[in-house]
């Protein structure tokens, strides 16, 4: 068990490096398929040995079909003088993602049917997509719309939608056990930072850090995939291996300065749910815990009833709960190095609980063993604090082979790290023996999926807990 104490909360969390990586990826025009997505995966490969998978268009994945591949070279709208009044070159958000190619002249009323703005934030450009409906459009600031003259405009979207592939990235880091922790993020958004280049950066740097360690108890599987269709594709192609997933996290929106939100798995009481709740409660950070709901990111696929995987989602401000969400204001200023680094540290703390959550048996269960004679009072540099002493007693009392360290931490309301350190100390004196965990089976029924195209639900539960 001692080989397990390998994760430490990084004092020097790589927040600045993560932000620099986000800045590198920011200009690329990503989508659910295409060269922007592919190039993003290649740049992740400069940090970790990511395998890039290519799934052909037309592949049936449960109730869905891998779409044709979309690529865009340029797009613009010109006024009657030939001046570009909307220019994809200035921001890739200007084109509705997956727009079909067009080149024609239109009147202003005709053009306006294809234009999208946010009147409440007249300087911001919205982010829109049309993945599964053949259409075209432009997004622009409301101020720019107001300045368009009532005249003929020339519109051009130089794009292709052709048979091709859906690309996703996978990195598997082998640990001692075949049991896996899944870390998943979506990689399909164009120039947007918190949603979700922050998640891409955190997953990349987490993988980069973990692979420098030895003695990891779990194996780790990192997935970098387009939202919804990517997760559906991965689950469909990997169904025989799903039962190895013991815990999972969907990473998104981890770069803004807001408080943390942990969204529970569908199960609601999985170890990942309990560990996240415990870590946040003892972290001193503002946070909230919310129940599972079938909307959000790819937890909705992992937690569909046919899989019902123990996968939660740890974000800072959740999707759709910050005004910059899906707009050009979700930019490099919204995500902060210190917030990214702090998120990295909390993720590591959570993984530490999962890695160290063993179950032990008290080898001298009849009455309390004499701790003083074994030098166990005085663990913390001369004077053992009350909490440390209490922690030793809790671990001894509860370790009957049926209760994990997380169980004990919850029941005692003591920090898991203290409980874990006590278990190590007691084991070093022969007072505890580890009970190897039994493998629990995950029942796999036939998979079902919900439609991924519903409109975002309104934000709920925005109050924050201390
Ligand atoms: Zn999004």
Short mmCIF file of N, CA and C in Angstrom, two decimals, residues 343-445:
data_model
loop_
_atom_site.label_atom_id
_atom_site.label_comp_id
_atom_site.label_asym_id
_atom_site.label_seq_id
_atom_site.Cartn_x
_atom_site.Cartn_y
_atom_site.Cartn_z
N UNK A 343 -7.58 24.39 -10.41
CA UNK A 343 -8.39 23.25 -10.87
C UNK A 343 -7.53 22.00 -10.98
N UNK A 344 -6.35 22.16 -11.52
CA UNK A 344 -5.40 21.04 -11.63
C UNK A 344 -5.15 20.42 -10.26
N UNK A 345 -4.93 21.28 -9.26
CA UNK A 345 -4.64 20.80 -7.91
C UNK A 345 -5.84 20.05 -7.32
N UNK A 346 -7.05 20.55 -7.56
CA UNK A 346 -8.24 19.88 -7.02
C UNK A 346 -8.44 18.52 -7.71
N UNK A 347 -8.22 18.48 -9.01
CA UNK A 347 -8.31 17.18 -9.71
C UNK A 347 -7.30 16.18 -9.12
N UNK A 348 -6.10 16.65 -8.85
CA UNK A 348 -5.10 15.74 -8.28
C UNK A 348 -5.52 15.26 -6.89
N UNK A 349 -6.09 16.16 -6.10
CA UNK A 349 -6.55 15.76 -4.76
C UNK A 349 -7.62 14.68 -4.86
N UNK A 350 -8.47 14.83 -5.84
CA UNK A 350 -9.54 13.85 -6.03
C UNK A 350 -8.97 12.50 -6.47
N UNK A 351 -8.02 12.53 -7.38
CA UNK A 351 -7.39 11.28 -7.82
C UNK A 351 -6.63 10.63 -6.67
N UNK A 352 -6.06 11.46 -5.81
CA UNK A 352 -5.33 10.94 -4.67
C UNK A 352 -6.25 10.11 -3.77
N UNK A 353 -7.46 10.60 -3.54
CA UNK A 353 -8.42 9.84 -2.72
C UNK A 353 -8.71 8.50 -3.39
N UNK A 354 -8.96 8.52 -4.70
CA UNK A 354 -9.28 7.26 -5.39
C UNK A 354 -8.10 6.29 -5.33
N UNK A 355 -6.90 6.84 -5.51
CA UNK A 355 -5.71 5.98 -5.51
C UNK A 355 -5.47 5.35 -4.13
N UNK A 356 -5.76 6.09 -3.08
CA UNK A 356 -5.37 5.66 -1.74
C UNK A 356 -6.51 5.06 -0.93
N UNK A 357 -7.67 4.95 -1.53
CA UNK A 357 -8.83 4.51 -0.77
C UNK A 357 -8.84 3.00 -0.59
N UNK A 358 -8.02 2.51 0.33
CA UNK A 358 -7.99 1.08 0.62
C UNK A 358 -8.93 0.71 1.75
N UNK A 359 -9.06 -0.59 1.96
CA UNK A 359 -9.85 -1.11 3.08
C UNK A 359 -8.93 -1.98 3.93
N UNK A 360 -8.99 -1.82 5.24
CA UNK A 360 -8.02 -2.46 6.12
C UNK A 360 -8.71 -3.27 7.21
N UNK A 361 -7.90 -4.13 7.81
CA UNK A 361 -8.37 -4.92 8.95
C UNK A 361 -7.46 -4.60 10.14
N UNK A 362 -8.08 -4.29 11.25
CA UNK A 362 -7.35 -4.07 12.50
C UNK A 362 -6.83 -5.42 12.98
N UNK A 363 -5.52 -5.54 13.14
CA UNK A 363 -4.94 -6.84 13.52
C UNK A 363 -5.01 -7.09 15.03
N UNK A 364 -5.35 -6.06 15.80
CA UNK A 364 -5.52 -6.25 17.25
C UNK A 364 -6.86 -5.62 17.66
N UNK A 365 -7.94 -6.26 17.23
CA UNK A 365 -9.26 -5.60 17.37
C UNK A 365 -9.85 -5.68 18.77
N UNK A 366 -9.25 -6.46 19.67
CA UNK A 366 -9.84 -6.57 21.01
C UNK A 366 -9.29 -5.47 21.91
N UNK A 367 -10.14 -4.49 22.17
CA UNK A 367 -9.75 -3.26 22.89
C UNK A 367 -8.74 -2.47 22.06
N UNK A 368 -8.44 -1.27 22.56
CA UNK A 368 -7.52 -0.43 21.79
C UNK A 368 -6.08 -0.91 22.01
N UNK A 369 -5.31 -1.00 20.96
CA UNK A 369 -3.89 -1.33 21.15
C UNK A 369 -3.18 -0.14 21.82
N UNK A 370 -2.05 -0.41 22.40
CA UNK A 370 -1.29 0.63 23.09
C UNK A 370 -0.48 1.43 22.06
N UNK A 371 -0.98 2.59 21.74
CA UNK A 371 -0.35 3.39 20.69
C UNK A 371 0.91 4.07 21.17
N UNK A 372 0.88 4.51 22.44
CA UNK A 372 2.04 5.22 22.98
C UNK A 372 3.28 4.34 22.97
N UNK A 373 3.11 3.07 23.31
CA UNK A 373 4.27 2.18 23.36
C UNK A 373 4.85 1.94 21.97
N UNK A 374 4.09 2.21 20.95
CA UNK A 374 4.55 2.03 19.57
C UNK A 374 5.00 3.35 18.93
N UNK A 375 5.00 4.37 19.71
CA UNK A 375 5.46 5.67 19.19
C UNK A 375 4.46 6.34 18.26
N UNK A 376 3.20 5.94 18.38
CA UNK A 376 2.21 6.50 17.46
C UNK A 376 1.56 7.78 17.98
N UNK A 377 1.80 8.12 19.24
CA UNK A 377 1.43 9.45 19.68
C UNK A 377 2.66 10.32 19.51
N UNK A 378 2.58 11.33 18.69
CA UNK A 378 3.75 12.15 18.42
C UNK A 378 4.15 12.11 16.97
N UNK A 379 3.18 11.81 16.14
CA UNK A 379 3.47 11.66 14.71
C UNK A 379 3.81 12.98 14.04
N UNK A 380 3.30 14.05 14.62
CA UNK A 380 3.45 15.31 13.91
C UNK A 380 4.46 16.20 14.60
N UNK A 381 5.65 15.69 14.72
CA UNK A 381 6.75 16.52 15.19
C UNK A 381 6.71 16.82 16.67
N UNK A 382 6.43 15.84 17.51
CA UNK A 382 6.57 16.03 18.95
C UNK A 382 5.25 16.00 19.67
N UNK A 383 4.32 16.83 19.26
CA UNK A 383 3.02 16.83 19.94
C UNK A 383 1.96 16.37 18.97
N UNK A 384 1.29 15.33 19.34
CA UNK A 384 0.22 14.85 18.48
C UNK A 384 -1.02 15.67 18.73
N UNK A 385 -1.56 16.26 17.68
CA UNK A 385 -2.75 17.06 17.81
C UNK A 385 -3.96 16.19 18.09
N UNK A 386 -4.99 16.82 18.57
CA UNK A 386 -6.21 16.07 18.90
C UNK A 386 -6.78 15.38 17.67
N UNK A 387 -6.76 16.09 16.54
CA UNK A 387 -7.31 15.49 15.32
C UNK A 387 -6.51 14.26 14.89
N UNK A 388 -5.19 14.35 15.02
CA UNK A 388 -4.36 13.22 14.63
C UNK A 388 -4.65 11.99 15.51
N UNK A 389 -4.77 12.25 16.79
CA UNK A 389 -5.06 11.16 17.73
C UNK A 389 -6.44 10.56 17.41
N UNK A 390 -7.40 11.46 17.19
CA UNK A 390 -8.75 11.01 16.86
C UNK A 390 -8.75 10.19 15.58
N UNK A 391 -7.97 10.62 14.63
CA UNK A 391 -7.91 9.93 13.35
C UNK A 391 -7.38 8.50 13.51
N UNK A 392 -6.36 8.34 14.32
CA UNK A 392 -5.83 6.99 14.58
C UNK A 392 -6.91 6.10 15.19
N UNK A 393 -7.64 6.66 16.14
CA UNK A 393 -8.68 5.87 16.81
C UNK A 393 -9.82 5.50 15.87
N UNK A 394 -10.20 6.47 15.03
CA UNK A 394 -11.25 6.17 14.05
C UNK A 394 -10.82 5.05 13.09
N UNK A 395 -9.61 5.14 12.60
CA UNK A 395 -9.14 4.13 11.64
C UNK A 395 -9.10 2.75 12.31
N UNK A 396 -8.58 2.71 13.53
CA UNK A 396 -8.51 1.42 14.23
C UNK A 396 -9.92 0.86 14.48
N UNK A 397 -10.80 1.74 14.91
CA UNK A 397 -12.14 1.27 15.27
C UNK A 397 -12.94 0.79 14.07
N UNK A 398 -12.80 1.46 12.97
CA UNK A 398 -13.65 1.16 11.81
C UNK A 398 -13.07 0.11 10.87
N UNK A 399 -11.78 -0.16 11.01
CA UNK A 399 -11.13 -1.07 10.05
C UNK A 399 -11.40 -2.53 10.41
N UNK A 400 -12.59 -2.98 10.00
CA UNK A 400 -12.96 -4.38 10.21
C UNK A 400 -13.06 -5.12 8.88
N UNK A 401 -12.47 -4.53 7.85
CA UNK A 401 -12.46 -5.18 6.54
C UNK A 401 -13.67 -4.86 5.69
N UNK A 402 -14.61 -4.11 6.23
CA UNK A 402 -15.80 -3.77 5.44
C UNK A 402 -15.87 -2.28 5.11
N UNK A 403 -15.06 -1.48 5.76
CA UNK A 403 -15.17 -0.03 5.58
C UNK A 403 -13.87 0.51 4.96
N UNK A 404 -14.03 1.28 3.93
CA UNK A 404 -12.87 1.88 3.26
C UNK A 404 -12.41 3.12 4.03
N UNK A 405 -11.25 3.61 3.66
CA UNK A 405 -10.77 4.84 4.28
C UNK A 405 -11.71 6.01 4.00
N UNK A 406 -12.31 6.02 2.81
CA UNK A 406 -13.26 7.09 2.50
C UNK A 406 -14.50 6.97 3.39
N UNK A 407 -14.95 5.73 3.63
CA UNK A 407 -16.06 5.52 4.58
C UNK A 407 -15.70 6.14 5.93
N UNK A 408 -14.47 5.88 6.36
CA UNK A 408 -14.05 6.36 7.69
C UNK A 408 -13.93 7.88 7.70
N UNK A 409 -13.39 8.43 6.62
CA UNK A 409 -13.27 9.89 6.53
C UNK A 409 -14.64 10.55 6.60
N UNK A 410 -15.60 9.96 5.88
CA UNK A 410 -16.95 10.53 5.89
C UNK A 410 -17.56 10.44 7.29
N UNK A 411 -17.44 9.27 7.92
CA UNK A 411 -18.09 9.07 9.21
C UNK A 411 -17.47 9.92 10.31
N UNK A 412 -16.15 10.09 10.24
CA UNK A 412 -15.45 10.86 11.27
C UNK A 412 -15.45 12.35 10.96
N UNK A 413 -15.79 12.70 9.73
CA UNK A 413 -15.70 14.09 9.25
C UNK A 413 -14.28 14.63 9.38
N UNK A 414 -13.32 13.75 9.20
CA UNK A 414 -11.91 14.16 9.18
C UNK A 414 -11.42 14.09 7.73
N UNK A 415 -10.45 14.93 7.42
CA UNK A 415 -9.90 14.99 6.06
C UNK A 415 -9.33 13.63 5.66
N UNK A 416 -9.64 13.20 4.45
CA UNK A 416 -9.15 11.91 3.96
C UNK A 416 -7.64 11.79 4.09
N UNK A 417 -6.94 12.88 3.87
CA UNK A 417 -5.47 12.82 3.93
C UNK A 417 -4.99 12.44 5.32
N UNK A 418 -5.69 12.95 6.32
CA UNK A 418 -5.33 12.62 7.70
C UNK A 418 -5.64 11.15 7.98
N UNK A 419 -6.81 10.71 7.53
CA UNK A 419 -7.20 9.31 7.71
C UNK A 419 -6.20 8.39 7.00
N UNK A 420 -5.84 8.76 5.79
CA UNK A 420 -4.92 7.94 5.00
C UNK A 420 -3.54 7.89 5.65
N UNK A 421 -3.09 9.04 6.16
CA UNK A 421 -1.78 9.08 6.83
C UNK A 421 -1.82 8.22 8.10
N UNK A 422 -2.95 8.23 8.80
CA UNK A 422 -3.09 7.40 10.01
C UNK A 422 -3.03 5.92 9.65
N UNK A 423 -3.69 5.56 8.55
CA UNK A 423 -3.68 4.16 8.12
C UNK A 423 -2.25 3.73 7.78
N UNK A 424 -1.52 4.59 7.12
CA UNK A 424 -0.13 4.27 6.80
C UNK A 424 0.68 4.06 8.08
N UNK A 425 0.49 4.96 9.04
CA UNK A 425 1.25 4.87 10.29
C UNK A 425 0.91 3.58 11.04
N UNK A 426 -0.37 3.28 11.11
CA UNK A 426 -0.80 2.07 11.82
C UNK A 426 -0.31 0.81 11.11
N UNK A 427 -0.36 0.83 9.78
CA UNK A 427 0.11 -0.33 9.02
C UNK A 427 1.61 -0.53 9.20
N UNK A 428 2.33 0.58 9.31
CA UNK A 428 3.79 0.48 9.47
C UNK A 428 4.16 -0.18 10.80
N UNK A 429 3.22 -0.12 11.75
CA UNK A 429 3.46 -0.76 13.06
C UNK A 429 2.78 -2.12 13.16
N UNK A 430 2.24 -2.60 12.06
CA UNK A 430 1.62 -3.92 12.05
C UNK A 430 0.23 -3.96 12.67
N UNK A 431 -0.35 -2.80 12.90
CA UNK A 431 -1.68 -2.78 13.53
C UNK A 431 -2.81 -2.83 12.50
N UNK A 432 -2.48 -2.65 11.24
CA UNK A 432 -3.48 -2.74 10.16
C UNK A 432 -2.93 -3.62 9.06
N UNK A 433 -3.83 -4.36 8.42
CA UNK A 433 -3.45 -5.12 7.22
C UNK A 433 -4.45 -4.77 6.14
N UNK A 434 -3.96 -4.58 4.94
CA UNK A 434 -4.87 -4.18 3.87
C UNK A 434 -5.69 -5.36 3.38
N UNK A 435 -6.93 -5.11 3.16
CA UNK A 435 -7.80 -6.11 2.54
C UNK A 435 -7.92 -5.77 1.08
N UNK A 436 -7.53 -6.68 0.23
CA UNK A 436 -7.58 -6.40 -1.21
C UNK A 436 -9.02 -6.21 -1.65
N UNK A 437 -9.27 -5.17 -2.42
CA UNK A 437 -10.65 -4.92 -2.84
C UNK A 437 -11.15 -5.99 -3.78
N UNK A 438 -12.41 -6.31 -3.62
CA UNK A 438 -13.03 -7.27 -4.54
C UNK A 438 -13.56 -6.50 -5.72
N UNK A 439 -13.50 -7.15 -6.85
CA UNK A 439 -13.99 -6.53 -8.07
C UNK A 439 -15.51 -6.58 -8.06
N UNK A 440 -16.12 -5.46 -8.24
CA UNK A 440 -17.58 -5.47 -8.35
C UNK A 440 -17.94 -5.37 -9.82
N UNK A 441 -18.95 -6.07 -10.18
CA UNK A 441 -19.33 -6.12 -11.59
C UNK A 441 -20.28 -4.98 -11.93
N UNK A 442 -20.10 -4.44 -13.08
CA UNK A 442 -21.02 -3.44 -13.59
C UNK A 442 -21.95 -4.14 -14.57
N UNK A 443 -23.22 -4.11 -14.28
CA UNK A 443 -24.17 -4.75 -15.19
C UNK A 443 -24.27 -3.94 -16.47
N UNK A 444 -24.11 -4.61 -17.57
CA UNK A 444 -24.21 -3.93 -18.86
C UNK A 444 -25.47 -4.37 -19.57
N UNK A 445 -26.37 -3.48 -19.72
CA UNK A 445 -27.55 -3.78 -20.52
C UNK A 445 -27.30 -3.25 -21.92
#
